[in-house]
Amino acid sequence: MTDQIMVQLSRLPDRLAAHVLLTVAALGIGTAISVPLAILANRLPRLRGPLLGTAGVVQTIPSLALLALMVPLLGQIGFLPAFIALVLYSMLPILRNTVTGLAQVDPGVREAAMGVGMSSPQMLLKVELPLALPVIIAGIRTSAVWVVGIATLSTPVGQASLGDYIFQGLQLRNNTAVLIGCAAAATLALTLDGLIRLLEAGVQNARRGLVSAAGAGLLLVAGIAAIPLMKSPVGAHVGAKSFTEQYIVAEIVGNQLREQGFTAKVTRGMGSSILFESLVNGNIDVYVDYTGTIWANVMKRTEIEDADATYEQVKDHLKAEYGIETIGRLGFENTYALAMRRDDAARLGVRTVAELALHAPAMSIAGDYEFFGRPEWTRLQETYGLRFKDVRGMDSTLMYNAVRDDNVQVISAFSTDGRIAAYDLRVLADPQNALPPYDAVILVSRQAAAKPGFIEALRPLVGSISDERMRELNKAVDVDGRLPVNVAKE
């Protein structure tokens, strides 16, 4: 346990710095936009309703969805989509409190200010804003806590943050990582809230000591935020989806590049569509995908070909349409497969998906976040007439526990997952070949392919990992509790 804690803490400075940069930048810009807009709404009351209404509508959009929407809109992953989404989320409490604080200023005070000859700007700066300051600061403090929390959701769009601990910890069932991520985020939120409150108290009470202490604290936070800006550019950016096998193969690809003289950064936990778009746009240089995923999701193909034909057509399509180079197959296939507990399957006499269809109306099925939105699921339903009592999307780690504990009866397993054997699950045969082949392939962006020696550096990985070996590697992480980075080094 001590080793696990030390490994996780060694990664804290980089992730904390990235999280602070994102939070401080979004909060600062959100405040700079919201306060002037609120002042304008106070001067022009007809703008107040539409302005607060628009900010309120933004708040109704689920934060993870807004982050994901920013990727195709901007054509980028990483800092920019996360930053813009967080700026939008930061604005409502600041807008609302600034409008409320200015509206609560006593009209008699305004009349007195006008009576002594103050201009409108003077009255705003010397009377209205000072009187409204406590309410405005309360809004900024609320916004700061919100932004720190929502920033942890930036991992799926490729932005480093304390959310990396939480997403990867949940996937790998590493409670130490989850606790460190949550504790660090909570500490950061409380620190920002306390510093802003201290600054407000110093200003209101004209206490220079408090103002200096708060200023020093905020400068320290700003210094932490500047750390990511001082890093040298990354030579190669390796992407990974949000499950164990992807974490492992991404580390293997990163290690291979480093051994060949490249610097490499691995970004984990991204969704399939975001990752592919990032490769097309050159925001990601290389990642491992599966022929079946490209066949169904990118090429929109519904017919089934054999593995070799599928691979060649996928390779040709990616090159012709996107300039993406397919280096080759890693050597293993990780296909989707329906699985259930072996004792349940034996009791019901279920060995194939066709036989499962007879019992499905009384069963619940769980799948990863993507599965039930994919064409493969539709094809399975149409081919075998599958109709389940309950269909649940959940984290891919939790679904294995769910079927083991009989909370669901069937799951959309991954054929190379080590938990299939560890949990004594039966993979059901697909006699009608409703599912396409899923050979793991190395994809390289057009931009990375043009780098001298990049493709050659990756070629030794082609054919290097068998189905059996991949199951062993997955089991080492999911069942034995080892870290993907250590398993990959082997």
PDB file of C-alpha atoms in Angstrom, residues 164-343:
ATOM      1  CA  ASP A 164      -6.883  11.538 -14.134  1.00  0.00           C
ATOM      2  CA  TYR A 165      -6.606  10.006 -10.683  1.00  0.00           C
ATOM      3  CA  ILE A 166     -10.352   9.504 -10.435  1.00  0.00           C
ATOM      4  CA  PHE A 167     -11.050   8.136 -13.919  1.00  0.00           C
ATOM      5  CA  GLN A 168      -8.072   5.795 -13.956  1.00  0.00           C
ATOM      6  CA  GLY A 169      -8.570   4.805 -10.336  1.00  0.00           C
ATOM      7  CA  LEU A 170     -12.163   3.781 -11.010  1.00  0.00           C
ATOM      8  CA  GLN A 171     -11.169   1.873 -14.143  1.00  0.00           C
ATOM      9  CA  LEU A 172      -8.320   0.053 -12.392  1.00  0.00           C
ATOM     10  CA  ARG A 173     -10.164  -0.297  -9.069  1.00  0.00           C
ATOM     11  CA  ASN A 174      -7.362   1.640  -7.409  1.00  0.00           C
ATOM     12  CA  ASN A 175      -8.992   3.284  -4.397  1.00  0.00           C
ATOM     13  CA  THR A 176      -5.716   4.961  -3.451  1.00  0.00           C
ATOM     14  CA  ALA A 177      -5.682   6.913  -6.723  1.00  0.00           C
ATOM     15  CA  VAL A 178      -9.353   7.891  -6.370  1.00  0.00           C
ATOM     16  CA  LEU A 179      -8.846   9.113  -2.798  1.00  0.00           C
ATOM     17  CA  ILE A 180      -5.740  11.135  -3.700  1.00  0.00           C
ATOM     18  CA  GLY A 181      -7.562  12.753  -6.633  1.00  0.00           C
ATOM     19  CA  CYS A 182     -10.622  13.620  -4.535  1.00  0.00           C
ATOM     20  CA  ALA A 183      -8.561  14.882  -1.596  1.00  0.00           C
ATOM     21  CA  ALA A 184      -6.362  17.050  -3.822  1.00  0.00           C
ATOM     22  CA  ALA A 185      -9.376  18.551  -5.633  1.00  0.00           C
ATOM     23  CA  ALA A 186     -11.169  19.253  -2.344  1.00  0.00           C
ATOM     24  CA  THR A 187      -8.033  20.845  -0.862  1.00  0.00           C
ATOM     25  CA  LEU A 188      -7.597  23.046  -3.924  1.00  0.00           C
ATOM     26  CA  ALA A 189     -11.242  24.163  -3.802  1.00  0.00           C
ATOM     27  CA  LEU A 190     -11.043  25.000  -0.092  1.00  0.00           C
ATOM     28  CA  THR A 191      -7.732  26.819  -0.582  1.00  0.00           C
ATOM     29  CA  LEU A 192      -9.080  29.035  -3.364  1.00  0.00           C
ATOM     30  CA  ASP A 193     -12.265  29.702  -1.405  1.00  0.00           C
ATOM     31  CA  GLY A 194     -10.276  30.635   1.692  1.00  0.00           C
ATOM     32  CA  LEU A 195      -7.855  32.917  -0.159  1.00  0.00           C
ATOM     33  CA  ILE A 196     -10.687  34.787  -1.895  1.00  0.00           C
ATOM     34  CA  ARG A 197     -12.521  35.169   1.434  1.00  0.00           C
ATOM     35  CA  LEU A 198      -9.313  36.414   3.100  1.00  0.00           C
ATOM     36  CA  LEU A 199      -8.767  38.961   0.332  1.00  0.00           C
ATOM     37  CA  GLU A 200     -12.339  40.212   0.708  1.00  0.00           C
ATOM     38  CA  ALA A 201     -11.950  40.580   4.491  1.00  0.00           C
ATOM     39  CA  GLY A 202      -8.708  42.500   4.057  1.00  0.00           C
ATOM     40  CA  VAL A 203     -10.197  44.914   1.532  1.00  0.00           C
ATOM     41  CA  GLN A 204     -13.396  45.541   3.499  1.00  0.00           C
ATOM     42  CA  ASN A 205     -11.617  46.073   6.810  1.00  0.00           C
ATOM     43  CA  ALA A 206      -8.656  47.931   5.280  1.00  0.00           C
ATOM     44  CA  ARG A 207      -6.220  45.443   6.811  1.00  0.00           C
ATOM     45  CA  ARG A 208      -3.052  45.364   4.736  1.00  0.00           C
ATOM     46  CA  GLY A 209      -1.767  42.236   6.454  1.00  0.00           C
ATOM     47  CA  LEU A 210      -4.749  40.187   5.324  1.00  0.00           C
ATOM     48  CA  VAL A 211      -4.539  41.594   1.808  1.00  0.00           C
ATOM     49  CA  SER A 212      -0.822  40.781   1.647  1.00  0.00           C
ATOM     50  CA  ALA A 213      -1.346  37.237   2.936  1.00  0.00           C
ATOM     51  CA  ALA A 214      -4.170  36.599   0.484  1.00  0.00           C
ATOM     52  CA  GLY A 215      -2.140  38.112  -2.341  1.00  0.00           C
ATOM     53  CA  ALA A 216       0.865  35.939  -1.509  1.00  0.00           C
ATOM     54  CA  GLY A 217      -1.336  32.871  -1.470  1.00  0.00           C
ATOM     55  CA  LEU A 218      -2.912  33.713  -4.812  1.00  0.00           C
ATOM     56  CA  LEU A 219       0.531  34.388  -6.285  1.00  0.00           C
ATOM     57  CA  LEU A 220       1.653  30.956  -5.102  1.00  0.00           C
ATOM     58  CA  VAL A 221      -1.370  29.392  -6.806  1.00  0.00           C
ATOM     59  CA  ALA A 222      -0.563  31.363  -9.963  1.00  0.00           C
ATOM     60  CA  GLY A 223       3.027  30.094  -9.772  1.00  0.00           C
ATOM     61  CA  ILE A 224       1.795  26.506  -9.630  1.00  0.00           C
ATOM     62  CA  ALA A 225      -0.422  27.218 -12.638  1.00  0.00           C
ATOM     63  CA  ALA A 226       2.582  28.454 -14.610  1.00  0.00           C
ATOM     64  CA  ILE A 227       4.492  25.165 -14.309  1.00  0.00           C
ATOM     65  CA  PRO A 228       2.791  23.452 -17.299  1.00  0.00           C
ATOM     66  CA  LEU A 229       3.542  26.490 -19.476  1.00  0.00           C
ATOM     67  CA  MET A 230       7.285  26.074 -18.924  1.00  0.00           C
ATOM     68  CA  LYS A 231       7.474  22.471 -20.137  1.00  0.00           C
ATOM     69  CA  SER A 232       9.188  21.650 -23.395  1.00  0.00           C
ATOM     70  CA  PRO A 233       7.058  20.442 -26.327  1.00  0.00           C
ATOM     71  CA  VAL A 234       6.198  16.739 -26.490  1.00  0.00           C
ATOM     72  CA  GLY A 235       7.749  14.809 -29.375  1.00  0.00           C
ATOM     73  CA  ALA A 236       4.952  12.240 -29.692  1.00  0.00           C
ATOM     74  CA  HIS A 237       1.447  12.216 -28.248  1.00  0.00           C
ATOM     75  CA  VAL A 238       0.010   8.738 -27.637  1.00  0.00           C
ATOM     76  CA  GLY A 239      -3.727   8.397 -27.013  1.00  0.00           C
ATOM     77  CA  ALA A 240      -5.704   5.740 -25.152  1.00  0.00           C
ATOM     78  CA  LYS A 241      -9.356   4.914 -24.561  1.00  0.00           C
ATOM     79  CA  SER A 242     -10.840   4.428 -21.111  1.00  0.00           C
ATOM     80  CA  PHE A 243     -10.231   0.768 -20.316  1.00  0.00           C
ATOM     81  CA  THR A 244      -7.368  -1.311 -19.000  1.00  0.00           C
ATOM     82  CA  GLU A 245      -6.123  -2.822 -22.242  1.00  0.00           C
ATOM     83  CA  GLN A 246      -5.845   0.612 -23.822  1.00  0.00           C
ATOM     84  CA  TYR A 247      -3.832   1.910 -20.874  1.00  0.00           C
ATOM     85  CA  ILE A 248      -1.394  -0.985 -21.288  1.00  0.00           C
ATOM     86  CA  VAL A 249      -0.922  -0.834 -25.060  1.00  0.00           C
ATOM     87  CA  ALA A 250      -0.594   2.973 -24.960  1.00  0.00           C
ATOM     88  CA  GLU A 251       2.263   2.625 -22.476  1.00  0.00           C
ATOM     89  CA  ILE A 252       3.835  -0.059 -24.694  1.00  0.00           C
ATOM     90  CA  VAL A 253       3.654   2.284 -27.702  1.00  0.00           C
ATOM     91  CA  GLY A 254       5.073   5.154 -25.627  1.00  0.00           C
ATOM     92  CA  ASN A 255       7.947   2.994 -24.373  1.00  0.00           C
ATOM     93  CA  GLN A 256       8.738   1.842 -27.909  1.00  0.00           C
ATOM     94  CA  LEU A 257       8.930   5.441 -29.135  1.00  0.00           C
ATOM     95  CA  ARG A 258      11.156   6.453 -26.222  1.00  0.00           C
ATOM     96  CA  GLU A 259      13.506   3.558 -26.917  1.00  0.00           C
ATOM     97  CA  GLN A 260      13.844   4.870 -30.466  1.00  0.00           C
ATOM     98  CA  GLY A 261      14.786   8.373 -29.325  1.00  0.00           C
ATOM     99  CA  PHE A 262      11.404  10.155 -29.278  1.00  0.00           C
ATOM    100  CA  THR A 263       9.909  11.912 -26.273  1.00  0.00           C
ATOM    101  CA  ALA A 264       6.398  10.615 -25.691  1.00  0.00           C
ATOM    102  CA  LYS A 265       3.376  11.657 -23.653  1.00  0.00           C
ATOM    103  CA  VAL A 266       0.464   9.287 -23.020  1.00  0.00           C
ATOM    104  CA  THR A 267      -3.063  10.693 -22.623  1.00  0.00           C
ATOM    105  CA  ARG A 268      -5.522   8.143 -21.247  1.00  0.00           C
ATOM    106  CA  GLY A 269      -9.256   7.925 -20.726  1.00  0.00           C
ATOM    107  CA  MET A 270     -10.530   9.400 -24.007  1.00  0.00           C
ATOM    108  CA  GLY A 271     -13.688   8.333 -25.837  1.00  0.00           C
ATOM    109  CA  SER A 272     -13.480   6.501 -29.170  1.00  0.00           C
ATOM    110  CA  SER A 273     -14.922   9.272 -31.322  1.00  0.00           C
ATOM    111  CA  ILE A 274     -12.908  12.023 -29.614  1.00  0.00           C
ATOM    112  CA  LEU A 275      -9.722   9.987 -29.961  1.00  0.00           C
ATOM    113  CA  PHE A 276     -10.275   9.307 -33.658  1.00  0.00           C
ATOM    114  CA  GLU A 277     -11.088  12.966 -34.385  1.00  0.00           C
ATOM    115  CA  SER A 278      -7.948  13.946 -32.490  1.00  0.00           C
ATOM    116  CA  LEU A 279      -5.868  11.649 -34.685  1.00  0.00           C
ATOM    117  CA  VAL A 280      -7.432  13.122 -37.814  1.00  0.00           C
ATOM    118  CA  ASN A 281      -6.696  16.654 -36.590  1.00  0.00           C
ATOM    119  CA  GLY A 282      -3.142  15.803 -35.541  1.00  0.00           C
ATOM    120  CA  ASN A 283      -3.770  16.486 -31.839  1.00  0.00           C
ATOM    121  CA  ILE A 284      -2.879  12.840 -31.173  1.00  0.00           C
ATOM    122  CA  ASP A 285       0.015  11.239 -33.054  1.00  0.00           C
ATOM    123  CA  VAL A 286      -0.660   7.553 -32.529  1.00  0.00           C
ATOM    124  CA  TYR A 287      -3.031   5.177 -30.770  1.00  0.00           C
ATOM    125  CA  VAL A 288      -4.246   1.592 -30.958  1.00  0.00           C
ATOM    126  CA  ASP A 289      -7.762   1.012 -32.281  1.00  0.00           C
ATOM    127  CA  TYR A 290      -9.678  -2.038 -33.479  1.00  0.00           C
ATOM    128  CA  THR A 291     -10.670  -2.912 -37.033  1.00  0.00           C
ATOM    129  CA  GLY A 292     -14.276  -3.598 -36.010  1.00  0.00           C
ATOM    130  CA  THR A 293     -14.598  -0.172 -34.431  1.00  0.00           C
ATOM    131  CA  ILE A 294     -13.347   1.587 -37.564  1.00  0.00           C
ATOM    132  CA  TRP A 295     -15.472  -0.699 -39.771  1.00  0.00           C
ATOM    133  CA  ALA A 296     -18.718   0.055 -37.936  1.00  0.00           C
ATOM    134  CA  ASN A 297     -18.252   3.560 -36.525  1.00  0.00           C
ATOM    135  CA  VAL A 298     -16.094   5.298 -39.123  1.00  0.00           C
ATOM    136  CA  MET A 299     -16.827   3.420 -42.331  1.00  0.00           C
ATOM    137  CA  LYS A 300     -20.494   2.774 -41.385  1.00  0.00           C
ATOM    138  CA  ARG A 301     -20.276  -0.731 -42.806  1.00  0.00           C
ATOM    139  CA  THR A 302     -22.828  -3.308 -41.691  1.00  0.00           C
ATOM    140  CA  GLU A 303     -21.832  -6.400 -43.679  1.00  0.00           C
ATOM    141  CA  ILE A 304     -19.259  -8.770 -42.190  1.00  0.00           C
ATOM    142  CA  GLU A 305     -15.960  -9.690 -43.879  1.00  0.00           C
ATOM    143  CA  ASP A 306     -13.197 -11.998 -42.668  1.00  0.00           C
ATOM    144  CA  ALA A 307     -10.363 -10.555 -40.587  1.00  0.00           C
ATOM    145  CA  ASP A 308      -7.862 -10.097 -43.429  1.00  0.00           C
ATOM    146  CA  ALA A 309     -10.363  -8.478 -45.789  1.00  0.00           C
ATOM    147  CA  THR A 310     -11.601  -6.185 -43.016  1.00  0.00           C
ATOM    148  CA  TYR A 311      -8.064  -5.112 -42.162  1.00  0.00           C
ATOM    149  CA  GLU A 312      -7.134  -4.304 -45.771  1.00  0.00           C
ATOM    150  CA  GLN A 313     -10.307  -2.293 -46.358  1.00  0.00           C
ATOM    151  CA  VAL A 314      -9.906  -0.407 -43.088  1.00  0.00           C
ATOM    152  CA  LYS A 315      -6.286   0.382 -43.941  1.00  0.00           C
ATOM    153  CA  ASP A 316      -7.169   1.625 -47.442  1.00  0.00           C
ATOM    154  CA  HIS A 317     -10.126   3.692 -46.214  1.00  0.00           C
ATOM    155  CA  LEU A 318      -8.174   5.461 -43.461  1.00  0.00           C
ATOM    156  CA  LYS A 319      -5.344   6.307 -45.850  1.00  0.00           C
ATOM    157  CA  ALA A 320      -7.599   7.553 -48.653  1.00  0.00           C
ATOM    158  CA  GLU A 321     -10.083   9.536 -46.551  1.00  0.00           C
ATOM    159  CA  TYR A 322      -7.961  10.848 -43.675  1.00  0.00           C
ATOM    160  CA  GLY A 323      -4.298  10.309 -44.537  1.00  0.00           C
ATOM    161  CA  ILE A 324      -3.980   8.017 -41.519  1.00  0.00           C
ATOM    162  CA  GLU A 325      -1.306   5.332 -41.716  1.00  0.00           C
ATOM    163  CA  THR A 326      -2.139   1.873 -40.387  1.00  0.00           C
ATOM    164  CA  ILE A 327       1.206   0.436 -39.303  1.00  0.00           C
ATOM    165  CA  GLY A 328      -0.065  -3.104 -38.798  1.00  0.00           C
ATOM    166  CA  ARG A 329      -1.820  -5.489 -36.454  1.00  0.00           C
ATOM    167  CA  LEU A 330      -0.402  -5.921 -32.961  1.00  0.00           C
ATOM    168  CA  GLY A 331      -1.245  -9.628 -33.109  1.00  0.00           C
ATOM    169  CA  PHE A 332      -4.331  -9.973 -30.907  1.00  0.00           C
ATOM    170  CA  GLU A 333      -8.049  -9.540 -31.436  1.00  0.00           C
ATOM    171  CA  ASN A 334     -10.228  -7.989 -28.755  1.00  0.00           C
ATOM    172  CA  THR A 335     -13.735  -8.456 -30.010  1.00  0.00           C
ATOM    173  CA  TYR A 336     -16.940  -7.636 -28.236  1.00  0.00           C
ATOM    174  CA  ALA A 337     -18.567 -10.812 -26.930  1.00  0.00           C
ATOM    175  CA  LEU A 338     -21.617 -11.492 -24.775  1.00  0.00           C
ATOM    176  CA  ALA A 339     -20.678 -13.319 -21.587  1.00  0.00           C
ATOM    177  CA  MET A 340     -22.481 -14.683 -18.538  1.00  0.00           C
ATOM    178  CA  ARG A 341     -21.633 -16.643 -15.412  1.00  0.00           C
ATOM    179  CA  ARG A 342     -20.649 -20.197 -16.278  1.00  0.00           C
ATOM    180  CA  ASP A 343     -22.973 -21.744 -13.689  1.00  0.00           C
TER     181      ASP A 343
END
